[in-house]
PDB file of C-alpha atoms in Angstrom:
ATOM      1  CA  MET A  24      79.296 -34.755 -12.112  1.00 59.00           C
ATOM      2  CA  PHE A  25      80.936 -35.918 -15.152  1.00 65.00           C
ATOM      3  CA  LEU A  26      82.289 -38.962 -13.592  1.00 64.00           C
ATOM      4  CA  THR A  27      78.752 -40.046 -12.102  1.00 60.00           C
ATOM      5  CA  SER A  28      77.108 -39.354 -15.690  1.00 61.00           C
ATOM      6  CA  ALA A  29      79.640 -41.471 -17.484  1.00 64.00           C
ATOM      7  CA  GLN A  30      78.753 -44.401 -15.816  1.00 63.00           C
ATOM      8  CA  ARG A  31      75.688 -46.725 -15.898  1.00 66.00           C
ATOM      9  CA  GLY A  32      73.628 -47.153 -12.738  1.00 67.00           C
ATOM     10  CA  GLN A  33      72.291 -45.019 -10.228  1.00 73.00           C
ATOM     11  CA  LYS A  34      75.263 -44.824  -7.813  1.00 78.00           C
ATOM     12  CA  ALA A  35      78.369 -42.704  -8.178  1.00 79.00           C
ATOM     13  CA  PRO A  36      81.304 -44.618  -9.244  1.00 78.00           C
ATOM     14  CA  PRO A  37      84.423 -45.178  -6.743  1.00 81.00           C
ATOM     15  CA  ILE A  38      86.633 -42.694  -8.788  1.00 78.00           C
ATOM     16  CA  ALA A  39      84.021 -39.998  -8.338  1.00 79.00           C
ATOM     17  CA  TYR A  40      84.203 -40.196  -4.405  1.00 83.00           C
ATOM     18  CA  GLN A  41      88.280 -40.468  -4.784  1.00 83.00           C
ATOM     19  CA  VAL A  42      88.273 -37.011  -6.707  1.00 80.00           C
ATOM     20  CA  MET A  43      85.887 -35.414  -4.224  1.00 82.00           C
ATOM     21  CA  ASN A  44      87.737 -36.627  -0.973  1.00 83.00           C
ATOM     22  CA  GLY A  45      91.317 -36.661  -2.313  1.00 79.00           C
ATOM     23  CA  SER A  46      91.678 -40.314  -1.879  1.00 84.00           C
ATOM     24  CA  GLY A  47      92.474 -43.033  -4.198  1.00 82.00           C
ATOM     25  CA  PRO A  48      95.885 -44.127  -5.896  1.00 87.00           C
ATOM     26  CA  THR A  49      98.763 -41.622  -5.477  1.00 89.00           C
ATOM     27  CA  THR A  50      98.861 -41.328  -9.418  1.00 88.00           C
ATOM     28  CA  LEU A  51      95.434 -40.007  -9.518  1.00 85.00           C
ATOM     29  CA  GLN A  52      96.096 -37.566  -6.595  1.00 88.00           C
ATOM     30  CA  ALA A  53      99.254 -36.278  -8.318  1.00 90.00           C
ATOM     31  CA  ARG A  54      97.467 -35.832 -11.679  1.00 88.00           C
ATOM     32  CA  LEU A  55      94.753 -33.925  -9.713  1.00 88.00           C
ATOM     33  CA  SER A  56      97.245 -31.588  -8.072  1.00 90.00           C
ATOM     34  CA  ALA A  57      98.966 -30.921 -11.162  1.00 92.00           C
ATOM     35  CA  LEU A  58      95.955 -30.071 -12.939  1.00 89.00           C
ATOM     36  CA  ARG A  59      94.904 -27.839 -10.014  1.00 89.00           C
ATOM     37  CA  GLU A  60      98.077 -26.103 -10.306  1.00 93.00           C
ATOM     38  CA  ARG A  61      97.647 -25.626 -14.073  1.00 92.00           C
ATOM     39  CA  LEU A  62      94.055 -24.149 -13.370  1.00 90.00           C
ATOM     40  CA  SER A  63      95.465 -21.866 -10.699  1.00 92.00           C
ATOM     41  CA  GLU A  64      98.193 -20.601 -12.851  1.00 93.00           C
ATOM     42  CA  ALA A  65      96.014 -19.865 -15.859  1.00 90.00           C
ATOM     43  CA  GLY A  66      95.952 -16.121 -16.741  1.00 88.00           C
ATOM     44  CA  SER A  67      92.695 -15.877 -18.351  1.00 87.00           C
ATOM     45  CA  ILE A  68      89.537 -17.541 -19.025  1.00 86.00           C
ATOM     46  CA  ARG A  69      90.477 -18.795 -22.400  1.00 87.00           C
ATOM     47  CA  GLU A  70      93.598 -20.499 -20.696  1.00 90.00           C
ATOM     48  CA  VAL A  71      91.288 -22.206 -18.139  1.00 90.00           C
ATOM     49  CA  ILE A  72      88.913 -23.293 -20.954  1.00 89.00           C
ATOM     50  CA  GLU A  73      92.340 -24.812 -22.791  1.00 90.00           C
ATOM     51  CA  VAL A  74      93.474 -26.537 -19.397  1.00 89.00           C
ATOM     52  CA  ALA A  75      89.879 -27.977 -18.898  1.00 87.00           C
ATOM     53  CA  ALA A  76      89.527 -29.307 -22.464  1.00 88.00           C
ATOM     54  CA  THR A  77      92.734 -31.517 -21.753  1.00 87.00           C
ATOM     55  CA  ALA A  78      91.770 -32.459 -18.151  1.00 86.00           C
ATOM     56  CA  HIS A  79      90.235 -35.851 -19.174  1.00 84.00           C
ATOM     57  CA  ASP A  80      93.532 -37.174 -20.775  1.00 84.00           C
ATOM     58  CA  ALA A  81      95.721 -35.284 -17.990  1.00 85.00           C
ATOM     59  CA  LEU A  82      93.555 -37.224 -15.243  1.00 82.00           C
ATOM     60  CA  GLY A  83      93.863 -40.530 -17.370  1.00 81.00           C
ATOM     61  CA  LEU A  84      90.112 -41.066 -17.025  1.00 77.00           C
ATOM     62  CA  PRO A  85      88.996 -44.360 -18.350  1.00 67.00           C
ATOM     63  CA  GLN A  86      85.828 -43.665 -20.198  1.00 73.00           C
ATOM     64  CA  LYS A  87      83.771 -41.040 -22.201  1.00 77.00           C
ATOM     65  CA  SER A  88      86.905 -39.034 -23.885  1.00 78.00           C
ATOM     66  CA  GLY A  89      84.609 -38.302 -26.854  1.00 80.00           C
ATOM     67  CA  ALA A  90      81.648 -36.769 -24.608  1.00 78.00           C
ATOM     68  CA  TRP A  91      84.487 -34.809 -22.837  1.00 82.00           C
ATOM     69  CA  GLN A  92      85.805 -33.546 -26.157  1.00 84.00           C
ATOM     70  CA  GLN A  93      82.482 -32.544 -27.556  1.00 83.00           C
ATOM     71  CA  ALA A  94      81.783 -30.489 -24.110  1.00 82.00           C
ATOM     72  CA  ALA A  95      85.298 -28.796 -24.546  1.00 85.00           C
ATOM     73  CA  THR A  96      84.247 -27.772 -28.001  1.00 86.00           C
ATOM     74  CA  LEU A  97      80.841 -26.569 -26.974  1.00 85.00           C
ATOM     75  CA  LEU A  98      82.428 -24.682 -24.233  1.00 86.00           C
ATOM     76  CA  SER A  99      85.075 -23.121 -26.590  1.00 87.00           C
ATOM     77  CA  VAL A 100      82.343 -22.085 -29.227  1.00 86.00           C
ATOM     78  CA  MET A 101      80.320 -20.530 -26.404  1.00 85.00           C
ATOM     79  CA  TYR A 102      83.317 -18.667 -25.128  1.00 87.00           C
ATOM     80  CA  ALA A 103      84.158 -17.437 -28.966  1.00 86.00           C
ATOM     81  CA  ARG A 104      80.506 -16.149 -29.140  1.00 84.00           C
ATOM     82  CA  ALA A 105      80.667 -14.558 -25.622  1.00 83.00           C
ATOM     83  CA  ALA A 106      83.862 -12.756 -26.520  1.00 84.00           C
ATOM     84  CA  ARG A 107      82.615 -11.638 -29.778  1.00 83.00           C
ATOM     85  CA  THR A 108      79.068 -10.474 -28.690  1.00 80.00           C
ATOM     86  CA  SER A 109      79.262  -9.336 -25.082  1.00 79.00           C
ATOM     87  CA  SER A 110      81.146  -6.106 -23.604  1.00 82.00           C
ATOM     88  CA  ALA A 111      82.635  -8.261 -20.684  1.00 75.00           C
ATOM     89  CA  ARG A 112      85.701  -6.818 -19.443  1.00 77.00           C
ATOM     90  CA  ASP A 113      86.800  -8.917 -16.840  1.00 83.00           C
ATOM     91  CA  ASP A 114      86.742 -12.720 -16.089  1.00 84.00           C
ATOM     92  CA  ARG A 115      83.537 -12.546 -14.107  1.00 85.00           C
ATOM     93  CA  GLN A 116      81.813 -10.973 -16.582  1.00 87.00           C
ATOM     94  CA  MET A 117      83.265 -13.270 -19.358  1.00 86.00           C
ATOM     95  CA  VAL A 118      81.815 -16.309 -17.241  1.00 88.00           C
ATOM     96  CA  ALA A 119      78.593 -14.647 -16.890  1.00 88.00           C
ATOM     97  CA  ALA A 120      78.558 -14.071 -20.801  1.00 87.00           C
ATOM     98  CA  ILE A 121      79.334 -17.692 -21.276  1.00 87.00           C
ATOM     99  CA  CYS A 122      76.541 -18.948 -18.760  1.00 86.00           C
ATOM    100  CA  ALA A 123      74.129 -16.649 -20.775  1.00 84.00           C
ATOM    101  CA  GLU A 124      75.365 -18.493 -24.096  1.00 82.00           C
ATOM    102  CA  ALA A 125      74.824 -21.840 -22.280  1.00 82.00           C
ATOM    103  CA  ARG A 126      71.077 -20.910 -21.398  1.00 81.00           C
ATOM    104  CA  GLU A 127      70.526 -19.569 -24.828  1.00 77.00           C
ATOM    105  CA  ALA A 128      72.102 -22.712 -26.388  1.00 73.00           C
ATOM    106  CA  SER A 129      69.625 -24.907 -24.168  1.00 72.00           C
ATOM    107  CA  TYR A 130      66.761 -22.939 -25.252  1.00 65.00           C
ATOM    108  CA  ALA A 131      67.419 -23.254 -28.766  1.00 64.00           C
ATOM    109  CA  ALA A 132      67.654 -26.817 -28.089  1.00 61.00           C
ATOM    110  CA  LEU A 133      64.326 -27.089 -26.911  1.00 55.00           C
ATOM    111  CA  THR A 134      63.088 -25.040 -29.791  1.00 52.00           C
ATOM    112  CA  ASP A 135      64.810 -27.067 -32.464  1.00 52.00           C
ATOM    113  CA  SER A 136      63.198 -30.463 -31.106  1.00 50.00           C
ATOM    114  CA  ALA A 137      59.882 -29.230 -32.169  1.00 48.00           C
ATOM    115  CA  LEU A 138      60.754 -28.673 -36.089  1.00 48.00           C
ATOM    116  CA  SER A 139      59.692 -31.313 -38.384  1.00 50.00           C
ATOM    117  CA  PRO A 140      62.790 -33.276 -39.504  1.00 50.00           C
ATOM    118  CA  ARG A 141      61.776 -32.655 -43.129  1.00 57.00           C
ATOM    119  CA  GLU A 142      61.804 -28.891 -42.777  1.00 68.00           C
ATOM    120  CA  VAL A 143      65.524 -28.915 -41.465  1.00 71.00           C
ATOM    121  CA  GLN A 144      68.235 -31.322 -42.479  1.00 73.00           C
ATOM    122  CA  LEU A 145      71.420 -31.356 -40.539  1.00 76.00           C
ATOM    123  CA  MET A 146      74.686 -32.963 -42.181  1.00 77.00           C
ATOM    124  CA  ASN A 147      78.200 -32.672 -42.217  1.00 76.00           C
ATOM    125  CA  LEU A 148      80.203 -31.206 -45.338  1.00 76.00           C
ATOM    126  CA  TYR A 149      80.715 -34.458 -46.928  1.00 75.00           C
ATOM    127  CA  GLN A 150      77.082 -35.386 -46.884  1.00 78.00           C
ATOM    128  CA  THR A 151      75.961 -32.508 -48.981  1.00 80.00           C
ATOM    129  CA  LYS A 152      76.738 -33.881 -52.569  1.00 77.00           C
ATOM    130  CA  GLY A 153      73.657 -34.344 -54.565  1.00 79.00           C
ATOM    131  CA  ARG A 154      71.444 -32.516 -51.818  1.00 82.00           C
ATOM    132  CA  GLU A 155      69.658 -29.154 -52.511  1.00 84.00           C
ATOM    133  CA  ALA A 156      67.554 -26.840 -50.488  1.00 84.00           C
ATOM    134  CA  ASP A 157      65.769 -23.230 -50.686  1.00 85.00           C
ATOM    135  CA  ALA A 158      68.333 -21.972 -48.279  1.00 86.00           C
ATOM    136  CA  THR A 159      71.437 -23.391 -46.418  1.00 87.00           C
ATOM    137  CA  VAL A 160      73.418 -22.281 -43.427  1.00 88.00           C
ATOM    138  CA  VAL A 161      76.819 -23.318 -43.644  1.00 88.00           C
ATOM    139  CA  VAL A 162      78.749 -23.527 -40.285  1.00 88.00           C
ATOM    140  CA  LEU A 163      82.596 -23.376 -40.499  1.00 88.00           C
ATOM    141  CA  ARG A 164      84.278 -23.801 -37.084  1.00 87.00           C
ATOM    142  CA  GLU A 165      87.810 -23.061 -35.955  1.00 86.00           C
ATOM    143  CA  GLY A 166      89.472 -26.446 -35.902  1.00 81.00           C
ATOM    144  CA  ASP A 167      87.505 -27.975 -38.544  1.00 81.00           C
ATOM    145  CA  PHE A 168      89.426 -30.655 -40.349  1.00 80.00           C
ATOM    146  CA  MET A 169      89.955 -29.765 -43.902  1.00 81.00           C
ATOM    147  CA  GLY A 170      92.698 -32.367 -44.839  1.00 79.00           C
ATOM    148  CA  TYR A 171      96.287 -32.288 -45.132  1.00 83.00           C
ATOM    149  CA  GLU A 172      96.640 -30.642 -48.602  1.00 89.00           C
ATOM    150  CA  SER A 173      98.229 -27.522 -49.488  1.00 89.00           C
ATOM    151  CA  GLU A 174      97.278 -24.524 -51.409  1.00 89.00           C
ATOM    152  CA  PRO A 175      95.290 -24.443 -53.918  1.00 89.00           C
ATOM    153  CA  PHE A 176      93.501 -26.807 -51.893  1.00 89.00           C
ATOM    154  CA  PRO A 177      92.168 -28.777 -54.847  1.00 89.00           C
ATOM    155  CA  THR A 178      90.131 -31.440 -52.811  1.00 88.00           C
ATOM    156  CA  THR A 179      88.907 -29.269 -50.192  1.00 88.00           C
ATOM    157  CA  SER A 180      88.123 -26.178 -52.688  1.00 88.00           C
ATOM    158  CA  ARG A 181      85.760 -28.890 -54.649  1.00 87.00           C
ATOM    159  CA  LEU A 182      84.258 -29.724 -51.351  1.00 86.00           C
ATOM    160  CA  LEU A 183      83.616 -26.088 -50.284  1.00 88.00           C
ATOM    161  CA  TYR A 184      82.158 -25.331 -53.892  1.00 88.00           C
ATOM    162  CA  VAL A 185      79.670 -28.339 -53.405  1.00 87.00           C
ATOM    163  CA  VAL A 186      78.628 -27.244 -50.092  1.00 87.00           C
ATOM    164  CA  PHE A 187      78.194 -23.615 -51.125  1.00 88.00           C
ATOM    165  CA  SER A 188      76.117 -24.391 -54.192  1.00 90.00           C
ATOM    166  CA  ARG A 189      73.644 -26.388 -52.618  1.00 87.00           C
ATOM    167  CA  ALA A 190      71.213 -23.442 -51.852  1.00 87.00           C
ATOM    168  CA  ARG A 191      68.637 -22.489 -54.515  1.00 88.00           C
ATOM    169  CA  HIS A 192      67.784 -19.156 -53.101  1.00 88.00           C
ATOM    170  CA  LYS A 193      69.820 -18.098 -50.097  1.00 89.00           C
ATOM    171  CA  ILE A 194      73.131 -19.122 -48.355  1.00 88.00           C
ATOM    172  CA  VAL A 195      74.199 -18.169 -44.840  1.00 89.00           C
ATOM    173  CA  VAL A 196      77.761 -18.788 -43.799  1.00 89.00           C
ATOM    174  CA  LEU A 197      78.591 -18.718 -39.936  1.00 89.00           C
ATOM    175  CA  LEU A 198      82.163 -18.584 -39.012  1.00 89.00           C
ATOM    176  CA  VAL A 199      82.631 -19.718 -35.407  1.00 89.00           C
ATOM    177  CA  GLY A 200      86.042 -18.966 -33.798  1.00 86.00           C
ATOM    178  CA  ASN A 201      89.203 -16.896 -34.687  1.00 86.00           C
ATOM    179  CA  ARG A 202      91.471 -19.192 -36.657  1.00 86.00           C
ATOM    180  CA  PHE A 203      90.279 -21.085 -39.668  1.00 87.00           C
ATOM    181  CA  HIS A 204      91.773 -23.476 -42.189  1.00 87.00           C
ATOM    182  CA  ALA A 205      93.706 -21.563 -44.904  1.00 88.00           C
ATOM    183  CA  ALA A 206      91.100 -22.580 -47.397  1.00 89.00           C
ATOM    184  CA  VAL A 207      88.027 -20.925 -45.280  1.00 88.00           C
ATOM    185  CA  ALA A 208      90.353 -17.966 -44.018  1.00 88.00           C
ATOM    186  CA  PRO A 209      89.585 -15.646 -46.968  1.00 90.00           C
ATOM    187  CA  LEU A 210      85.825 -16.029 -46.091  1.00 87.00           C
ATOM    188  CA  ALA A 211      86.664 -14.813 -42.392  1.00 86.00           C
ATOM    189  CA  ALA A 212      88.663 -11.815 -44.032  1.00 87.00           C
ATOM    190  CA  LEU A 213      85.885 -10.963 -46.221  1.00 87.00           C
ATOM    191  CA  ALA A 214      83.338 -10.948 -43.310  1.00 83.00           C
ATOM    192  CA  ALA A 215      85.613  -8.852 -41.322  1.00 82.00           C
ATOM    193  CA  ASN A 216      85.393  -6.029 -43.848  1.00 78.00           C
TER     194      ASN A 216
END
């Protein structure tokens, strides 16, 4: 489906048929076999997600690597949320929990589209300077890039100060993931207590 959606027009591209039929260049077939083997050897859903996240590059697909990365990030976030909130004990239950997260995300997308753009503003950390709101929701995710500096993180600390000082009345901080940048890690430790 991804290969077809990544192309313009109404016909599936030749590479989609090659992947489905096991035909095409021997390099593609070797890459598909290696990917299939890595997926089969994965010991957990988390490992499967990690392998799937790199599949675009592993297969040498020509287009839409950004879309693949975005989908991989969304899947990783859904997995983290499902792992945190569900009582799934095995892989099948975890997949069901991830599917429930995906359904919930699609419902939320429909609801969000009805909001007035003046009521909610979505921006990245760097766009918040000079803005103010009654309430802000700050989402800090595992893997967010916070620069290359080391402790005491002068630039990152200033950025986080600006972000956290935008709310006039209320601020909500959502920590998504398990491992955070060292400048954000104290917030995760505080939330865990």
